[in-house]
Coordinates of C-alpha atoms and ligand atoms in Angstrom, one line a residue:
M1 CA 41.8 -22.1 86.1
A2 CA 40.7 -23.1 89.6
E3 CA 40.2 -20.3 92.1
Q4 CA 42.9 -20.3 94.7
F5 CA 42.2 -20.4 98.5
D6 CA 44.4 -20.7 101.6
M7 CA 41.8 -23.1 103.0
V8 CA 38.9 -25.1 101.7
I9 CA 36.6 -26.5 104.4
I10 CA 34.3 -29.4 103.5
G11 CA 31.2 -29.4 105.7
G12 CA 29.4 -26.3 107.2
G13 CA 28.5 -27.6 110.7
P14 CA 30.0 -26.2 114.0
G15 CA 33.4 -27.6 113.0
G16 CA 33.3 -26.2 109.5
Y17 CA 31.7 -22.8 109.9
N18 CA 33.8 -22.0 113.0
A19 CA 37.0 -23.0 111.1
A20 CA 36.0 -20.7 108.2
I21 CA 35.4 -17.8 110.6
R22 CA 38.7 -18.3 112.5
A23 CA 40.6 -18.6 109.2
S24 CA 39.2 -15.4 108.0
Q25 CA 40.1 -13.6 111.3
L26 CA 43.6 -14.8 110.9
G27 CA 43.8 -13.3 107.4
L28 CA 43.4 -16.6 105.5
K29 CA 41.2 -16.8 102.4
A30 CA 38.6 -19.5 103.1
A31 CA 35.9 -21.3 101.3
C32 CA 33.3 -23.5 103.0
V33 CA 31.4 -26.2 101.1
E34 CA 28.1 -27.6 102.3
M35 CA 25.9 -30.2 100.5
R36 CA 22.6 -29.9 102.4
D37 CA 19.9 -29.5 99.8
N38 CA 18.2 -26.8 101.9
K39 CA 21.3 -24.7 101.2
R40 CA 21.7 -24.0 104.9
F41 CA 25.0 -23.9 106.8
G42 CA 25.1 -25.0 110.4
G43 CA 25.4 -28.7 109.9
T44 CA 23.6 -31.4 112.0
C45 CA 23.7 -29.1 115.0
L46 CA 21.6 -26.2 113.6
N47 CA 19.5 -28.1 111.1
V48 CA 18.6 -31.4 112.7
G49 CA 20.4 -31.6 116.0
C50 CA 21.1 -29.3 119.0
I51 CA 18.9 -26.4 118.0
P52 CA 15.6 -28.1 116.8
S53 CA 15.8 -30.6 119.7
K54 CA 16.2 -27.8 122.2
A55 CA 13.4 -25.8 120.6
L56 CA 11.1 -28.8 121.1
L57 CA 12.4 -29.6 124.6
H58 CA 11.7 -26.0 125.7
A59 CA 8.2 -25.9 124.2
S60 CA 7.2 -29.3 125.5
E61 CA 8.6 -28.5 129.0
L62 CA 6.4 -25.4 129.2
Y63 CA 3.4 -27.5 127.9
E64 CA 3.9 -30.1 130.6
A65 CA 4.4 -27.4 133.3
A66 CA 1.2 -25.7 132.2
H67 CA -0.5 -29.0 132.4
K68 CA 0.9 -30.3 135.7
D69 CA 2.4 -27.4 137.7
F70 CA 0.7 -24.1 136.9
E71 CA -2.4 -24.9 139.0
S72 CA -0.2 -25.4 142.2
L73 CA 1.4 -22.1 141.5
G74 CA -1.9 -20.3 141.5
I75 CA -2.1 -20.0 137.7
G76 CA -5.5 -21.2 136.6
F77 CA -6.9 -21.3 133.1
T78 CA -9.9 -22.8 131.5
S79 CA -8.4 -24.8 128.6
L80 CA -5.0 -25.9 127.4
K81 CA -4.4 -27.4 124.0
L82 CA -1.4 -28.7 122.2
Q83 CA -1.0 -27.1 118.7
L84 CA 1.7 -29.4 117.4
D85 CA 1.9 -27.7 114.0
K86 CA 2.7 -24.3 115.7
M87 CA 5.2 -26.0 118.0
L88 CA 7.0 -27.4 115.0
A89 CA 6.8 -24.1 113.2
Q90 CA 8.5 -22.2 116.1
K91 CA 11.2 -24.9 116.0
E92 CA 11.7 -24.2 112.3
A93 CA 11.8 -20.5 113.0
A94 CA 14.6 -21.1 115.5
V95 CA 16.6 -23.1 113.0
K96 CA 16.1 -20.5 110.3
G97 CA 17.1 -17.6 112.6
L98 CA 20.4 -19.3 113.5
T99 CA 21.2 -20.7 110.0
D100 CA 20.6 -17.2 108.6
G101 CA 23.0 -16.0 111.3
I102 CA 25.8 -18.2 109.8
D103 CA 25.1 -16.6 106.4
Y104 CA 25.5 -13.2 108.0
L105 CA 28.8 -14.2 109.7
F106 CA 30.1 -15.6 106.4
K107 CA 29.4 -12.4 104.6
K108 CA 30.9 -10.3 107.5
N109 CA 34.1 -12.4 107.4
K110 CA 34.2 -12.5 103.6
I111 CA 34.1 -16.3 103.5
T112 CA 33.2 -17.9 100.1
S113 CA 30.3 -20.3 100.6
L114 CA 29.5 -23.0 98.1
Y115 CA 26.6 -25.4 97.9
G116 CA 27.4 -28.9 96.7
R117 CA 29.3 -32.1 97.6
G118 CA 32.9 -31.5 98.2
E119 CA 35.3 -34.2 96.9
I120 CA 39.0 -34.2 97.5
S121 CA 40.3 -34.8 93.9
A122 CA 43.9 -34.4 95.1
P123 CA 45.8 -32.8 98.0
G124 CA 45.2 -29.1 97.4
L125 CA 42.3 -29.6 95.1
V126 CA 38.6 -29.8 96.0
T127 CA 35.9 -30.4 93.4
V128 CA 32.4 -29.1 94.3
H129 CA 29.6 -31.1 92.7
G130 CA 27.0 -28.4 92.7
L131 CA 23.4 -29.2 93.7
D132 CA 22.5 -27.9 90.2
G133 CA 24.8 -30.4 88.5
T134 CA 27.7 -28.0 87.9
K135 CA 31.3 -28.8 88.9
I136 CA 33.8 -26.3 90.2
D137 CA 37.4 -26.9 91.2
L138 CA 38.9 -25.1 94.1
A139 CA 42.7 -25.0 94.6
C140 CA 44.0 -24.5 98.1
K141 CA 47.0 -24.8 100.4
N142 CA 45.0 -26.7 103.0
I143 CA 41.8 -28.8 103.1
I144 CA 39.8 -29.3 106.4
I145 CA 37.4 -32.2 106.4
A146 CA 34.5 -31.3 108.7
T147 CA 31.8 -33.6 107.3
G148 CA 30.4 -34.7 110.7
S149 CA 28.4 -37.8 111.5
D150 CA 25.3 -39.6 110.6
V151 CA 22.9 -42.0 112.4
M152 CA 24.2 -45.4 113.3
P153 CA 21.9 -48.0 111.7
L154 CA 20.6 -51.0 113.6
P155 CA 20.7 -54.1 111.4
G156 CA 17.2 -55.5 110.7
V157 CA 15.5 -52.3 111.8
E158 CA 15.2 -50.2 108.7
I159 CA 14.6 -46.4 109.2
D160 CA 11.8 -45.0 107.0
E161 CA 11.6 -41.6 109.0
T162 CA 7.8 -42.0 109.4
R163 CA 7.2 -45.0 111.6
I164 CA 10.8 -46.2 112.2
I165 CA 12.6 -43.0 112.7
S166 CA 16.0 -41.5 113.6
S167 CA 16.4 -38.3 115.5
T168 CA 15.7 -36.4 112.3
G169 CA 12.2 -38.0 112.0
A170 CA 11.7 -37.5 115.8
L171 CA 12.0 -33.7 115.3
A172 CA 9.2 -33.6 112.8
L173 CA 6.4 -36.1 113.7
S174 CA 3.1 -34.6 112.6
S175 CA 1.2 -36.2 115.4
V176 CA 1.9 -37.5 118.9
P177 CA 2.3 -41.3 118.9
K178 CA 0.4 -43.4 121.4
H179 CA 3.5 -45.5 122.1
M180 CA 7.0 -44.6 121.1
V181 CA 9.7 -47.2 121.6
V182 CA 13.2 -45.7 121.8
I183 CA 16.1 -48.0 121.1
G184 CA 19.1 -46.7 123.1
G185 CA 19.0 -44.9 126.4
G186 CA 21.6 -42.4 125.5
V187 CA 21.3 -38.6 125.0
I188 CA 19.1 -38.6 121.9
G189 CA 16.7 -41.3 123.3
L190 CA 16.3 -39.4 126.6
E191 CA 15.9 -35.9 125.1
L192 CA 13.6 -36.7 122.3
G193 CA 11.8 -39.4 124.3
S194 CA 11.1 -36.7 126.9
V195 CA 9.7 -34.4 124.2
W196 CA 7.1 -36.9 123.0
R197 CA 6.3 -38.2 126.6
R198 CA 5.5 -34.6 127.7
L199 CA 3.3 -34.2 124.6
G200 CA 1.3 -37.3 125.6
A201 CA 3.1 -40.4 124.2
K202 CA 3.8 -43.5 126.3
V203 CA 7.6 -43.9 125.9
T204 CA 9.5 -47.1 126.5
V205 CA 13.3 -46.9 126.3
V206 CA 15.1 -50.2 125.5
E207 CA 18.8 -50.0 126.5
Y208 CA 21.3 -52.7 125.9
L209 CA 23.5 -52.0 128.9
D210 CA 22.3 -52.2 132.5
R211 CA 21.8 -48.4 132.9
I212 CA 21.0 -45.3 130.9
L213 CA 23.6 -42.8 129.8
P214 CA 26.4 -45.3 130.2
P215 CA 29.4 -43.0 130.0
M216 CA 28.1 -40.8 132.8
D217 CA 28.9 -41.2 136.5
G218 CA 27.0 -44.2 137.8
E219 CA 25.3 -42.4 140.6
V220 CA 24.1 -39.7 138.2
S221 CA 22.7 -42.3 135.8
K222 CA 20.9 -44.2 138.6
Q223 CA 19.3 -41.1 140.1
F224 CA 18.4 -39.7 136.7
Q225 CA 16.7 -42.9 135.6
R226 CA 14.7 -42.9 138.8
I227 CA 13.6 -39.3 138.1
L228 CA 12.6 -40.1 134.5
K229 CA 10.7 -43.2 135.7
K230 CA 8.8 -41.0 138.1
Q231 CA 7.8 -38.8 135.2
G232 CA 6.4 -41.9 133.4
M233 CA 9.1 -43.0 131.1
V234 CA 9.4 -46.8 131.0
F235 CA 12.8 -48.5 130.9
K236 CA 13.9 -51.9 129.8
T237 CA 17.6 -52.0 130.5
S238 CA 19.9 -55.0 129.8
T239 CA 17.6 -55.6 126.8
K240 CA 18.2 -55.8 123.1
V241 CA 15.8 -55.2 120.2
T242 CA 16.0 -58.2 117.9
G243 CA 13.6 -57.0 115.3
V244 CA 10.7 -54.6 114.4
E245 CA 7.9 -56.0 112.3
K246 CA 5.9 -53.5 110.3
L247 CA 2.2 -54.3 110.3
K248 CA -0.4 -52.1 108.7
S249 CA -1.6 -50.4 111.8
K250 CA 1.2 -51.0 114.2
L251 CA 4.8 -52.0 114.7
K252 CA 5.7 -55.3 116.6
V253 CA 8.9 -54.8 118.5
S254 CA 10.8 -58.0 119.6
V255 CA 13.2 -57.8 122.5
E256 CA 15.2 -60.2 124.5
P257 CA 17.6 -60.0 127.5
A258 CA 21.0 -58.6 126.3
K259 CA 22.7 -61.8 127.6
G260 CA 20.1 -64.0 125.8
G261 CA 17.0 -65.7 127.0
D262 CA 13.2 -65.6 126.4
S263 CA 12.1 -63.0 123.9
E264 CA 8.9 -60.8 124.2
T265 CA 7.1 -58.6 121.8
F266 CA 5.2 -55.4 122.3
D267 CA 3.3 -53.0 120.0
A268 CA 4.4 -49.5 119.2
D269 CA 3.3 -46.8 116.7
V270 CA 6.7 -45.3 116.3
V271 CA 10.2 -46.7 117.0
L272 CA 13.1 -44.2 117.4
V273 CA 16.5 -45.7 116.7
A274 CA 19.1 -43.8 118.8
I275 CA 22.0 -46.1 119.3
G276 CA 24.8 -43.6 118.4
R277 CA 26.3 -41.9 115.4
R278 CA 29.1 -42.7 113.1
P279 CA 31.5 -40.5 111.1
F280 CA 30.2 -39.4 107.7
T281 CA 32.8 -39.5 105.0
A282 CA 31.0 -41.0 102.0
G283 CA 31.6 -39.4 98.7
L284 CA 34.7 -37.4 99.9
G285 CA 37.2 -39.4 97.9
L286 CA 39.3 -40.3 101.0
E287 CA 40.4 -43.7 99.6
A288 CA 41.6 -42.1 96.3
V289 CA 43.9 -39.6 98.1
G290 CA 44.9 -42.2 100.7
V291 CA 43.5 -40.5 103.9
K292 CA 43.5 -43.2 106.6
T293 CA 40.4 -44.1 108.6
D294 CA 40.1 -46.7 111.4
K295 CA 37.7 -49.7 111.5
R296 CA 34.8 -47.5 112.6
G297 CA 35.4 -45.0 109.7
V298 CA 36.9 -42.4 112.1
I299 CA 39.4 -40.3 110.3
E300 CA 42.8 -40.9 111.9
T301 CA 44.5 -37.6 112.9
Q302 CA 47.4 -36.3 115.0
N303 CA 46.7 -32.7 116.1
F304 CA 44.0 -32.7 113.4
A305 CA 46.5 -33.5 110.6
T306 CA 45.6 -36.6 108.6
N307 CA 48.4 -38.9 107.2
V308 CA 48.2 -36.8 103.9
P309 CA 50.1 -33.5 104.2
G310 CA 47.8 -30.5 103.8
I311 CA 44.6 -32.5 104.6
W312 CA 43.2 -31.9 108.1
A313 CA 40.0 -33.2 109.9
I314 CA 37.9 -31.9 112.8
G315 CA 34.6 -32.5 114.7
D316 CA 32.4 -35.6 114.7
C317 CA 34.4 -37.3 111.9
I318 CA 37.5 -37.7 114.1
E319 CA 38.1 -39.2 117.5
G320 CA 36.4 -37.7 120.6
P321 CA 33.0 -36.8 121.9
M322 CA 30.5 -36.0 119.1
L323 CA 29.5 -32.6 120.4
A324 CA 29.1 -29.3 118.8
H325 CA 31.3 -27.4 121.3
K326 CA 34.0 -30.0 120.8
A327 CA 33.8 -29.5 117.0
E328 CA 34.1 -25.8 117.6
E329 CA 37.2 -26.3 119.8
D330 CA 38.7 -28.6 117.1
A331 CA 38.1 -25.9 114.5
V332 CA 39.8 -23.1 116.3
A333 CA 42.8 -25.2 117.3
C334 CA 43.2 -26.7 113.8
V335 CA 43.1 -23.4 112.0
E336 CA 45.5 -21.8 114.5
L337 CA 47.9 -24.7 114.0
I338 CA 47.7 -24.2 110.2
A339 CA 48.3 -20.5 110.7
G340 CA 51.5 -21.4 112.7
K341 CA 50.0 -20.7 116.1
P342 CA 49.9 -23.1 119.1
G343 CA 46.4 -24.5 118.8
H344 CA 45.3 -26.9 121.5
V345 CA 42.2 -28.6 122.9
N346 CA 41.9 -29.9 126.5
Y347 CA 39.7 -32.9 125.8
D348 CA 39.6 -33.7 129.5
L349 CA 37.5 -30.6 130.1
V350 CA 34.8 -30.9 127.4
P351 CA 31.5 -30.6 129.3
N352 CA 28.6 -33.0 128.6
V353 CA 24.9 -31.9 129.0
V354 CA 21.6 -33.7 128.6
Y355 CA 18.9 -31.1 128.1
T356 CA 16.0 -33.0 129.8
Y357 CA 14.0 -31.9 132.8
P358 CA 15.9 -31.9 135.1
E359 CA 19.1 -31.5 133.1
V360 CA 22.3 -33.5 133.6
S361 CA 25.7 -32.0 133.2
S362 CA 29.2 -33.2 133.8
V363 CA 32.9 -32.5 133.3
G364 CA 36.0 -34.4 134.1
K365 CA 36.3 -37.9 135.6
T366 CA 33.5 -40.0 136.9
E367 CA 33.9 -41.9 140.2
E368 CA 34.1 -45.2 138.2
E369 CA 37.0 -43.8 136.1
L370 CA 38.9 -42.6 139.2
K371 CA 38.5 -45.9 140.9
Q372 CA 39.6 -47.8 137.8
A373 CA 42.7 -45.5 137.5
G374 CA 43.5 -46.0 141.2
I375 CA 43.4 -42.3 141.9
A376 CA 42.6 -41.4 145.5
Y377 CA 39.8 -38.8 145.7
K378 CA 37.4 -37.1 148.1
S379 CA 33.9 -36.3 147.3
G380 CA 31.4 -33.6 148.3
K381 CA 27.7 -33.8 147.5
F382 CA 24.7 -31.5 147.9
P383 CA 21.1 -32.3 147.0
F384 CA 18.9 -29.6 145.4
A385 CA 16.3 -30.6 148.0
A386 CA 18.4 -28.5 150.4
N387 CA 19.0 -25.6 148.0
S388 CA 16.8 -22.6 148.8
R389 CA 16.2 -21.5 145.2
A390 CA 15.3 -25.0 144.1
K391 CA 13.0 -25.5 147.1
T392 CA 11.3 -22.1 146.5
N393 CA 10.7 -23.1 142.8
H394 CA 9.6 -26.7 143.7
E395 CA 12.4 -28.0 141.6
T396 CA 14.2 -30.2 144.1
D397 CA 15.2 -33.3 142.0
G398 CA 18.9 -33.9 141.7
F399 CA 22.2 -33.2 143.3
I400 CA 25.7 -31.9 142.6
K401 CA 28.8 -33.9 143.2
V402 CA 32.4 -32.6 143.3
L403 CA 35.3 -35.0 143.1
A404 CA 38.7 -33.8 144.1
D405 CA 42.2 -35.3 144.4
A406 CA 42.6 -36.6 148.0
E407 CA 46.1 -35.1 148.3
T408 CA 46.1 -31.9 146.3
D409 CA 42.4 -31.0 146.4
R410 CA 42.5 -30.3 142.6
I411 CA 39.0 -30.8 141.2
L412 CA 38.9 -34.0 139.0
G413 CA 35.2 -34.2 138.1
V414 CA 31.9 -32.4 138.7
H415 CA 28.6 -34.1 138.1
M416 CA 25.2 -32.5 138.2
V417 CA 21.5 -33.4 137.9
G418 CA 19.0 -30.6 138.4
V419 CA 17.1 -27.8 136.8
G420 CA 19.5 -25.3 135.1
V421 CA 22.7 -27.3 135.4
S422 CA 23.5 -26.9 131.7
E423 CA 24.5 -23.3 132.6
M424 CA 26.0 -24.1 136.0
I425 CA 28.6 -26.6 134.6
A426 CA 30.5 -23.7 133.0
E427 CA 31.7 -22.6 136.5
A428 CA 33.2 -26.0 137.2
V429 CA 34.8 -26.1 133.7
A430 CA 36.4 -22.7 134.2
V431 CA 37.8 -23.5 137.7
M432 CA 39.2 -26.9 136.4
E433 CA 40.7 -25.2 133.4
F434 CA 42.7 -23.0 135.8
G435 CA 43.7 -26.2 137.7
G436 CA 41.5 -25.1 140.7
A437 CA 40.8 -26.9 143.9
S438 CA 37.5 -27.6 145.6
E439 CA 38.4 -25.0 148.1
D440 CA 38.5 -22.4 145.4
I441 CA 34.8 -22.9 144.8
A442 CA 34.0 -23.4 148.4
R443 CA 35.5 -20.0 149.3
T444 CA 34.0 -18.1 146.3
C445 CA 31.0 -16.0 147.1
H446 CA 27.9 -17.2 145.2
A447 CA 24.8 -15.1 145.0
H448 CA 21.8 -16.0 147.1
P449 CA 19.3 -17.5 146.4
T450 CA 20.7 -19.3 143.4
R451 CA 21.1 -22.9 142.4
S452 CA 24.8 -22.2 142.0
E453 CA 25.0 -22.2 145.8
A454 CA 24.5 -26.0 145.5
L455 CA 27.8 -26.2 143.7
R456 CA 29.5 -24.2 146.5
Q457 CA 27.9 -26.4 149.2
A458 CA 29.0 -29.6 147.3
A459 CA 32.6 -28.2 147.1
M460 CA 32.5 -27.4 150.8
G461 CA 31.5 -31.0 151.3
V462 CA 34.9 -32.2 150.0
E463 CA 36.5 -30.8 153.2
G464 CA 33.5 -31.8 155.2
W465 CA 32.1 -28.3 156.0
T466 CA 28.8 -28.2 154.0
M467 CA 26.8 -25.8 156.0
Q468 CA 23.3 -25.9 154.7
M469 CA 22.5 -29.6 155.2
Ligands
LIG501 P1 28.0 -31.7 111.4 O1 27.3 -30.7 112.2 O2 27.4 -33.0 111.2 O3 28.2 -31.0 110.0 C1 28.8 -31.6 108.9 C2 28.2 -31.0 107.7 O4 29.0 -31.5 106.6 C3 26.8 -31.5 107.4 O5 25.9 -30.3 107.2 C4 26.9 -32.3 106.1 O6 25.8 -32.0 105.2 C5 28.1 -31.7 105.5 N1 28.8 -32.6 104.6 C6 29.1 -33.9 104.8 N2 29.8 -34.4 103.7 C7 30.0 -33.4 102.8 C8 30.6 -33.3 101.6 N3 31.3 -34.3 101.0 N4 30.6 -32.0 101.0 C9 29.9 -31.0 101.5 N5 29.3 -31.1 102.7 C10 29.3 -32.2 103.4 N6 25.8 -31.6 120.4 C11 25.9 -30.7 121.4 O7 27.0 -30.3 121.7 N7 24.8 -30.3 122.1 C12 23.6 -30.7 121.8 O8 22.6 -30.3 122.4 C13 23.4 -31.6 120.7 N8 22.2 -32.1 120.4 C14 22.1 -33.0 119.3 C15 20.8 -33.4 119.0 C16 20.7 -34.3 118.0 C17 19.3 -34.8 117.6 C18 21.8 -34.7 117.2 C19 21.6 -35.7 116.1 C20 23.0 -34.3 117.5 C21 23.2 -33.4 118.6 N9 24.5 -32.9 119.0 C22 24.6 -32.0 120.0 C23 25.7 -33.3 118.3 C24 26.1 -32.2 117.3 O9 25.1 -31.9 116.4 C25 27.4 -32.6 116.5 O10 28.4 -33.0 117.5 C26 27.9 -31.5 115.7 O11 27.0 -31.0 114.8 C27 29.2 -31.9 115.0 O12 29.6 -30.8 114.2 P2 30.5 -31.1 112.9 O13 30.8 -29.8 112.3 O14 31.6 -32.1 113.2 O15 29.5 -32.0 111.9
LIG502 P1 24.6 -42.4 122.6 O1 25.9 -43.0 122.4 O2 24.5 -41.2 123.5 O3 23.6 -43.5 123.2 C1 23.4 -44.6 122.6 C2 22.8 -45.6 123.6 O4 22.3 -46.7 122.9 C3 23.8 -46.1 124.5 O5 23.3 -46.0 125.8 C4 24.1 -47.6 124.1 O6 24.4 -48.4 125.2 C5 22.7 -47.9 123.5 N1 22.7 -49.0 122.5 C6 23.7 -49.2 121.6 N2 23.3 -50.3 120.8 C7 22.1 -50.7 121.3 C8 21.2 -51.7 120.9 N3 21.4 -52.5 119.8 N4 20.0 -51.8 121.6 C9 19.8 -51.0 122.7 N5 20.6 -50.0 123.1 C10 21.7 -49.9 122.4 O7 24.0 -42.1 121.2 P2 22.8 -41.2 120.7 O8 21.8 -41.0 121.8 O9 22.3 -41.8 119.5 O10 23.4 -39.8 120.4 C11 24.5 -39.8 119.4 C12 25.4 -38.7 119.8 O11 24.8 -37.4 119.5 C13 25.7 -38.6 121.3 O12 26.7 -39.5 121.7 C14 26.2 -37.2 121.4 O13 27.5 -37.1 121.1 C15 25.3 -36.4 120.4 N6 24.2 -35.8 121.0 C16 24.5 -34.9 122.0 C17 23.4 -34.2 122.7 C18 23.8 -33.3 123.8 O14 24.9 -32.9 123.9 N7 22.8 -32.9 124.6 C19 22.0 -34.5 122.3 C20 21.9 -35.5 121.3 C21 22.9 -36.1 120.7

């Protein structure tokens, strides 16, 4: 007889584990199934995504600062050496600490965790194909699919995770390549490209479109590209990779202009394929139970409900930004809806962050989106070069831009490039969540000297009264 649950969640990433915890808080008996063979919950984010990448970004940033900036701060030392094995080990320790934390939360919330591939045998029935070859049936009132996403492959460029790598391989290289070619100037390419550049690699980013971070505000992506170029990253925009030939001692990368034209080749030791991610739903049994997906494999949902009653989906495998915090929002709203509560996600206010040096963050509409929608807006901008804290710390690259409705002053978008802006964007999100105006930020007291004063000064700029520039 199959054990009976209120909810079985397939996938233990930020979508799945948060759904399980919220379900338990609401008095629902929940099980969460995860098929990673390391038997660790946390999904892409904790195992091979957000957390290990941030661990390497943090360590490599300090390494580069020690190398390039400490001397000017009066910190002298006789020798500096990179110990890559130790750097990778502290990354693994961060991953272990946080994935152990999920085990603790599952125990605390009395969530049943199962290791194996979850397959929907029928609505209300999940079969877990255990890593040890066993099979267990779980009966439930509701199934939540939280199976996440996987690397988007590039035809003709086969990933082997040693020389031609995805983000997963880029988190575990055992030596610093001489030349890393990154295909795709998006978030992964720029974050992991930054890690290896700081550790000593030459990094060339090949981007199909005419600018990096294409969904970001145009001014942000332009300035940011200039900053990264100054740091030594090489960009080939409006360019496509047509093939990578594997020779014994090197890779030959062929590129040509995106619109067609003469091709050129260059050598690389490592090629990182980072052209996006796609929903992961293989082996779930979606076709058999009739759950609809679109052409791209995205599970079709309405308020997280699929077309099959009792089967829900959240996170990277449904529409929307592929971000851990979005998956978490989906999880809470979906479980609350199942529990008869009014679950809701405001997708207009999901912040975006790129954890490079400096960082990039944004929320709401870009100038391009406002223009295209014909919305009249006012803009206020403030450079970190005029912010006292940034100047004191010699961290003056970047700016903050606040976009507000021309008539009502309601904030429509906030865009930031600068050190520490991953934390600062939360203020903008909170004010926008309350429907706030630029004046609300402009007339809020901000501590001095902080970088957050730059947000206040940018907000003041919307009404033309920036004072410190
Ligand atoms: P996932 O985290 O992908 O979890 C899904 C889980 O389901 C996986 O563990 C998978 O093994 C499991 N699974 C799949 N099929 C089955 C099955 N049939 N049975 C059992 N288990 C199954 N986002 C951010 O917000 N901030 C960041 O800084 C950030 N950095 C990233 C860096 C990298 C290198 C990458 C690759 C991604 C990053 N992301 C980041 C994106 C983030 O990781 C994802 O948006 C997030 O993990 C999505 O959560 P999810 O729960 O939907 O799916
Ligand atoms: P991405 O969508 O961010 O960027 C992919 C880039 O590749 C785009 O600029 C695109 O124009 C370009 N591209 C597509 N096809 C190409 C081709 N054939 N040749 C050259 N360029 C091509 O995808 P990425 O960087 O792979 O990341 C996947 C997702 O993971 C992100 O969209 C994001 O949701 C998530 N992520 C989030 C992070 C964060 O929040 N800091 C960090 C890393 C990943």
